[in-house]
PDB file of C-alpha atoms in Angstrom:
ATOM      1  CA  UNK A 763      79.581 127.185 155.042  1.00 71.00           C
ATOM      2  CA  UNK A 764      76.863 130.126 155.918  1.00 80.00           C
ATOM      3  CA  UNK A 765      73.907 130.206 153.458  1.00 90.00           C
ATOM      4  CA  UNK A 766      73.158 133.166 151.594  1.00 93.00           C
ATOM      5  CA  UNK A 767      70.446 134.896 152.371  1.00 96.00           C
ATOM      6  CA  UNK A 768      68.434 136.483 149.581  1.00 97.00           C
ATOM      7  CA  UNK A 769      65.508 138.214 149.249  1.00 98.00           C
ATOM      8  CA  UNK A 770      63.091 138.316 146.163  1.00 98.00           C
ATOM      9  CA  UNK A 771      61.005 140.161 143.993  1.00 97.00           C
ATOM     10  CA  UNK A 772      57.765 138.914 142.403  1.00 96.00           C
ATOM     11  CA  UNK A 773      59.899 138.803 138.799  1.00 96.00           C
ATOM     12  CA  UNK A 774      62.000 135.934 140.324  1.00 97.00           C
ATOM     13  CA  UNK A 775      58.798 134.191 141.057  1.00 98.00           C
ATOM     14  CA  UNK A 776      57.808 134.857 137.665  1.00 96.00           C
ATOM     15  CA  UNK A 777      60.682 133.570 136.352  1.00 96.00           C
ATOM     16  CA  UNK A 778      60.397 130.278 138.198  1.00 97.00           C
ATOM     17  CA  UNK A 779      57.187 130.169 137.021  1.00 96.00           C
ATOM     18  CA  UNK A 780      58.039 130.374 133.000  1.00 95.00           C
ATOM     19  CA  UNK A 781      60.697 127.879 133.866  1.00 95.00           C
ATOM     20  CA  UNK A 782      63.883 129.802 133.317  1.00 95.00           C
ATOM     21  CA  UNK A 783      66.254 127.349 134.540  1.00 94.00           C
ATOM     22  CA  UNK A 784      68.361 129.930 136.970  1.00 94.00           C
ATOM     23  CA  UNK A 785      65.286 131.379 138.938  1.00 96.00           C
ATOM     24  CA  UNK A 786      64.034 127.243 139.190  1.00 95.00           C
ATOM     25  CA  UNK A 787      67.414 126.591 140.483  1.00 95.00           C
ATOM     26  CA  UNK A 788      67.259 129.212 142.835  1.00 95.00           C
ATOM     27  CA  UNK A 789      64.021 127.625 144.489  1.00 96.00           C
ATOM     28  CA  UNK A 790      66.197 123.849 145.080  1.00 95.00           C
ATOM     29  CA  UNK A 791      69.591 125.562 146.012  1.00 94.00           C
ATOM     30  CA  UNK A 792      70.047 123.885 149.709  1.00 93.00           C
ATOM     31  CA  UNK A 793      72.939 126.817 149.827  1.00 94.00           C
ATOM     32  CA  UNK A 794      70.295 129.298 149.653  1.00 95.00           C
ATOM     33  CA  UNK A 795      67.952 130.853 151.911  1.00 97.00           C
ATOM     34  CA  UNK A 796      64.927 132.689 150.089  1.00 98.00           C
ATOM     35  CA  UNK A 797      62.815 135.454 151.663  1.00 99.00           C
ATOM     36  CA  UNK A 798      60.203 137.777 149.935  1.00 98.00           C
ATOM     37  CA  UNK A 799      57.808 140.088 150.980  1.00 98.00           C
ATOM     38  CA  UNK A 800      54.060 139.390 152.086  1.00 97.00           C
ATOM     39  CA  UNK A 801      53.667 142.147 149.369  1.00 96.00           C
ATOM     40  CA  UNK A 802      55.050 139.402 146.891  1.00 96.00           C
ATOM     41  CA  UNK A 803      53.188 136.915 147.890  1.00 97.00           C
ATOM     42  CA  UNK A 804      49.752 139.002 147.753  1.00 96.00           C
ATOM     43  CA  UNK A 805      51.236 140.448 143.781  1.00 94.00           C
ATOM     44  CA  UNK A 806      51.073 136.785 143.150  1.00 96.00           C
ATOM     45  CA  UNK A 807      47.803 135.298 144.423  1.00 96.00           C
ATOM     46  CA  UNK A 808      45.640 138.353 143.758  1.00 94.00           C
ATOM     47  CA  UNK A 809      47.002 138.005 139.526  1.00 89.00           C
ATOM     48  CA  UNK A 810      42.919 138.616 137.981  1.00 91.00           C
ATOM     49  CA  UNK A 811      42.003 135.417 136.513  1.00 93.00           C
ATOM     50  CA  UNK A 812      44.428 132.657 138.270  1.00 92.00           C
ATOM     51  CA  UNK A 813      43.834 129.381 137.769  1.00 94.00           C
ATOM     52  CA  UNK A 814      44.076 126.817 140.180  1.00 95.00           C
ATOM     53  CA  UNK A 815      47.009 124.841 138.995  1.00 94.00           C
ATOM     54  CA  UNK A 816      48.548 128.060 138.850  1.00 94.00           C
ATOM     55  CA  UNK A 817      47.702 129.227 142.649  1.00 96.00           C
ATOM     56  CA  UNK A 818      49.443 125.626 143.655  1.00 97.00           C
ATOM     57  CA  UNK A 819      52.832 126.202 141.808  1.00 97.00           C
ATOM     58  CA  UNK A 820      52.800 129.957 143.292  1.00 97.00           C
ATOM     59  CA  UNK A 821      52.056 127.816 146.986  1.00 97.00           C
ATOM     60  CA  UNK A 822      54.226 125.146 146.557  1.00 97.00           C
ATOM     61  CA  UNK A 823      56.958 128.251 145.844  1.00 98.00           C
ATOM     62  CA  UNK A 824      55.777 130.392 148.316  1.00 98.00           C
ATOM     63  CA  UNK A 825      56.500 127.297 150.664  1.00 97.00           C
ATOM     64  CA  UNK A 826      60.178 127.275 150.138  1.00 97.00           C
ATOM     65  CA  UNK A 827      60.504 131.114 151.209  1.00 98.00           C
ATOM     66  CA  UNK A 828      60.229 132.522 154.017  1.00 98.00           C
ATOM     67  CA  UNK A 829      57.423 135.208 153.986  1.00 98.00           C
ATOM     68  CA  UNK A 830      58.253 138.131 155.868  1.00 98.00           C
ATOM     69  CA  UNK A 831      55.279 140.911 156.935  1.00 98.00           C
ATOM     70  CA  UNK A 832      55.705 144.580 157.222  1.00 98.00           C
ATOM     71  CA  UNK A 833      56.687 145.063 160.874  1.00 98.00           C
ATOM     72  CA  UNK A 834      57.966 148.517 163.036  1.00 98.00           C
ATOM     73  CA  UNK A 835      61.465 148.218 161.860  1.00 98.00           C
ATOM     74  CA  UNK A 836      60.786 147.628 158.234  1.00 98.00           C
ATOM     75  CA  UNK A 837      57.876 150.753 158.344  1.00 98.00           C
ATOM     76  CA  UNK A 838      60.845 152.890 160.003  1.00 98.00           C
ATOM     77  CA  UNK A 839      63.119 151.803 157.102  1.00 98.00           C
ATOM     78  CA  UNK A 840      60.369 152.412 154.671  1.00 96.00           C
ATOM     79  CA  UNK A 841      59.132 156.163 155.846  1.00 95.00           C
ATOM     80  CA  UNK A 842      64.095 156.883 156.077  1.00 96.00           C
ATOM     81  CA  UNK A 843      63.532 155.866 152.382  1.00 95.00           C
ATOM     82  CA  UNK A 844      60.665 157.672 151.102  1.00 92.00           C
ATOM     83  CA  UNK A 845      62.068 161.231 152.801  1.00 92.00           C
ATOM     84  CA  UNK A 846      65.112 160.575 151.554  1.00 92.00           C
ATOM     85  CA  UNK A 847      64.170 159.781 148.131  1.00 88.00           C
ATOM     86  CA  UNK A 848      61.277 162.277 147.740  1.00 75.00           C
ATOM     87  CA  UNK A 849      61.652 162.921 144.165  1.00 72.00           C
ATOM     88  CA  UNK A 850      60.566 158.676 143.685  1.00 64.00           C
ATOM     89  CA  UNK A 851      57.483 159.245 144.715  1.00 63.00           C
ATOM     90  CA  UNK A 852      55.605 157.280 142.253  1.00 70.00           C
ATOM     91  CA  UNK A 853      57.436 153.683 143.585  1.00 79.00           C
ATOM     92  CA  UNK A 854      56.103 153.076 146.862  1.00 85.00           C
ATOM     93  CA  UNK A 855      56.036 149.514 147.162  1.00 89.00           C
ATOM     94  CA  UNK A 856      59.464 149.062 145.959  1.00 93.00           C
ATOM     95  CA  UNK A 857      60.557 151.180 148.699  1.00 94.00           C
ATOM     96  CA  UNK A 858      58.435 148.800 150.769  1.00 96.00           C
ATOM     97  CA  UNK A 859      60.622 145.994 149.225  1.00 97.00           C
ATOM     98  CA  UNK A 860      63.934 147.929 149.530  1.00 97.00           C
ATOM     99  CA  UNK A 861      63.043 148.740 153.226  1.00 98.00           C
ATOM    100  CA  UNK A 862      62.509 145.310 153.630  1.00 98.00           C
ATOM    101  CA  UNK A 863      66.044 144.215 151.825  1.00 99.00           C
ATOM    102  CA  UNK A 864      67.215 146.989 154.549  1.00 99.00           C
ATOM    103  CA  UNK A 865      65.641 145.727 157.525  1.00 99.00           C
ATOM    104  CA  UNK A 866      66.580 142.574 157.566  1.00 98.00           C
ATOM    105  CA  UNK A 867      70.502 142.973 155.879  1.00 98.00           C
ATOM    106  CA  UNK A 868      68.986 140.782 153.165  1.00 98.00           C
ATOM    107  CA  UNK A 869      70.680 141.108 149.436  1.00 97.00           C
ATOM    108  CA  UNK A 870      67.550 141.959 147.259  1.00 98.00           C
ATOM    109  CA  UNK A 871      67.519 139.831 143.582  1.00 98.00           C
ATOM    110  CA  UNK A 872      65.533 141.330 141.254  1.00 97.00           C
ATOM    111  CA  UNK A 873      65.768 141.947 137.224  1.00 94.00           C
ATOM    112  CA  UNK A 874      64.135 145.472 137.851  1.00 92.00           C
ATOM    113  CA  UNK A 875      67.242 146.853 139.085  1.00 93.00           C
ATOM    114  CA  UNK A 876      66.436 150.364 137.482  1.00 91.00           C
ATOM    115  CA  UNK A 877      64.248 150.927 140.484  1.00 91.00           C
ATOM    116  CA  UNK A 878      66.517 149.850 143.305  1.00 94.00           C
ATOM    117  CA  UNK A 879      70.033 150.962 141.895  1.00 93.00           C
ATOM    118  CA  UNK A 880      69.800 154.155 143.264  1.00 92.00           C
ATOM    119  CA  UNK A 881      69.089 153.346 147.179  1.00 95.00           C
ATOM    120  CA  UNK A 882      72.374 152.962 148.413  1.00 96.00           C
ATOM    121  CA  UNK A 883      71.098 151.337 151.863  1.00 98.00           C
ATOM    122  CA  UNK A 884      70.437 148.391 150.240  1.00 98.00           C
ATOM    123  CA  UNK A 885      72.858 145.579 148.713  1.00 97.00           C
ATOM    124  CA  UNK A 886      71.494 143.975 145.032  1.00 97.00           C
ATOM    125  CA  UNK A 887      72.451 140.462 144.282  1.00 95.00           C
ATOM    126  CA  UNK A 888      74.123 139.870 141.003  1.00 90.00           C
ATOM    127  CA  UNK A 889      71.369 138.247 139.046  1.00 84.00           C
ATOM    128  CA  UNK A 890      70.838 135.604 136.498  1.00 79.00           C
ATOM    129  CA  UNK A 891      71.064 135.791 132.369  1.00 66.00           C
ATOM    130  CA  UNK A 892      67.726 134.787 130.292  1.00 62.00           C
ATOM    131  CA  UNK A 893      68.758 133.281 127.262  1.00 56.00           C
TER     132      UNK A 893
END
């Protein structure tokens, strides 16, 4: 059976983090492959006043993803997006996230969906209920 292969947003991580029970899942699912951006990972370590027990829970997730960096293909996606969505202007970096999604043909899971609905060149995963 072929994994799925998902990419996340930092709210996942957060998630994970608060221990909501889906996104913790998400992080032991063998069925699963998890990607985010180095984007993501540098929202999450650069959070003003981090303590250390919290820098080793965002490592130890960090550690079960697969970090990918902004390369040519995903800056050629990124610049297609941001001329074809001109009138966004003010959501850069999730167009960096979305080109990333596009690059790659990775599903993007996020709870912010009202800034990625609207870019049809990328697929969003369904994602999880917080009760």
């Amino acid at each position: 059976m072929a994994k799925i292969k998902l990419l996340i947003d930092t709210d996942i991580f957060i998630d994970a983090l608060k221990e909501v029970k889906p996104a913790r899942e998400l992080f032991k699912s063998k069925a699963i492959i998890l990607h985010c951006s180095i984007l993501t990972k540098k929202e999450l370590l650069s959070k003003r006043g981090l303590k250390d027990s919290e820098r080793r829970e965002i490592t130890n997730l960090l550690l079960k993803t697969r970090v990918l960096r902004i390369d040519d293909q995903i800056n050629q996606k990124y610049f297609a997006l941001i001329r074809k969505y001109v009138e966004k202007q003010d959501m850069l970096i999730d167009y960096l996230i979305a080109a990333t999604a596009w690059a790659k043909n990775l599903s993007l899971l996020t709870r912010n969906r009202k800034h990625f609905e609207h870019i049809e060149e990328i697929t969003l995963s369904p994602v999880y209920e917080i009760e």
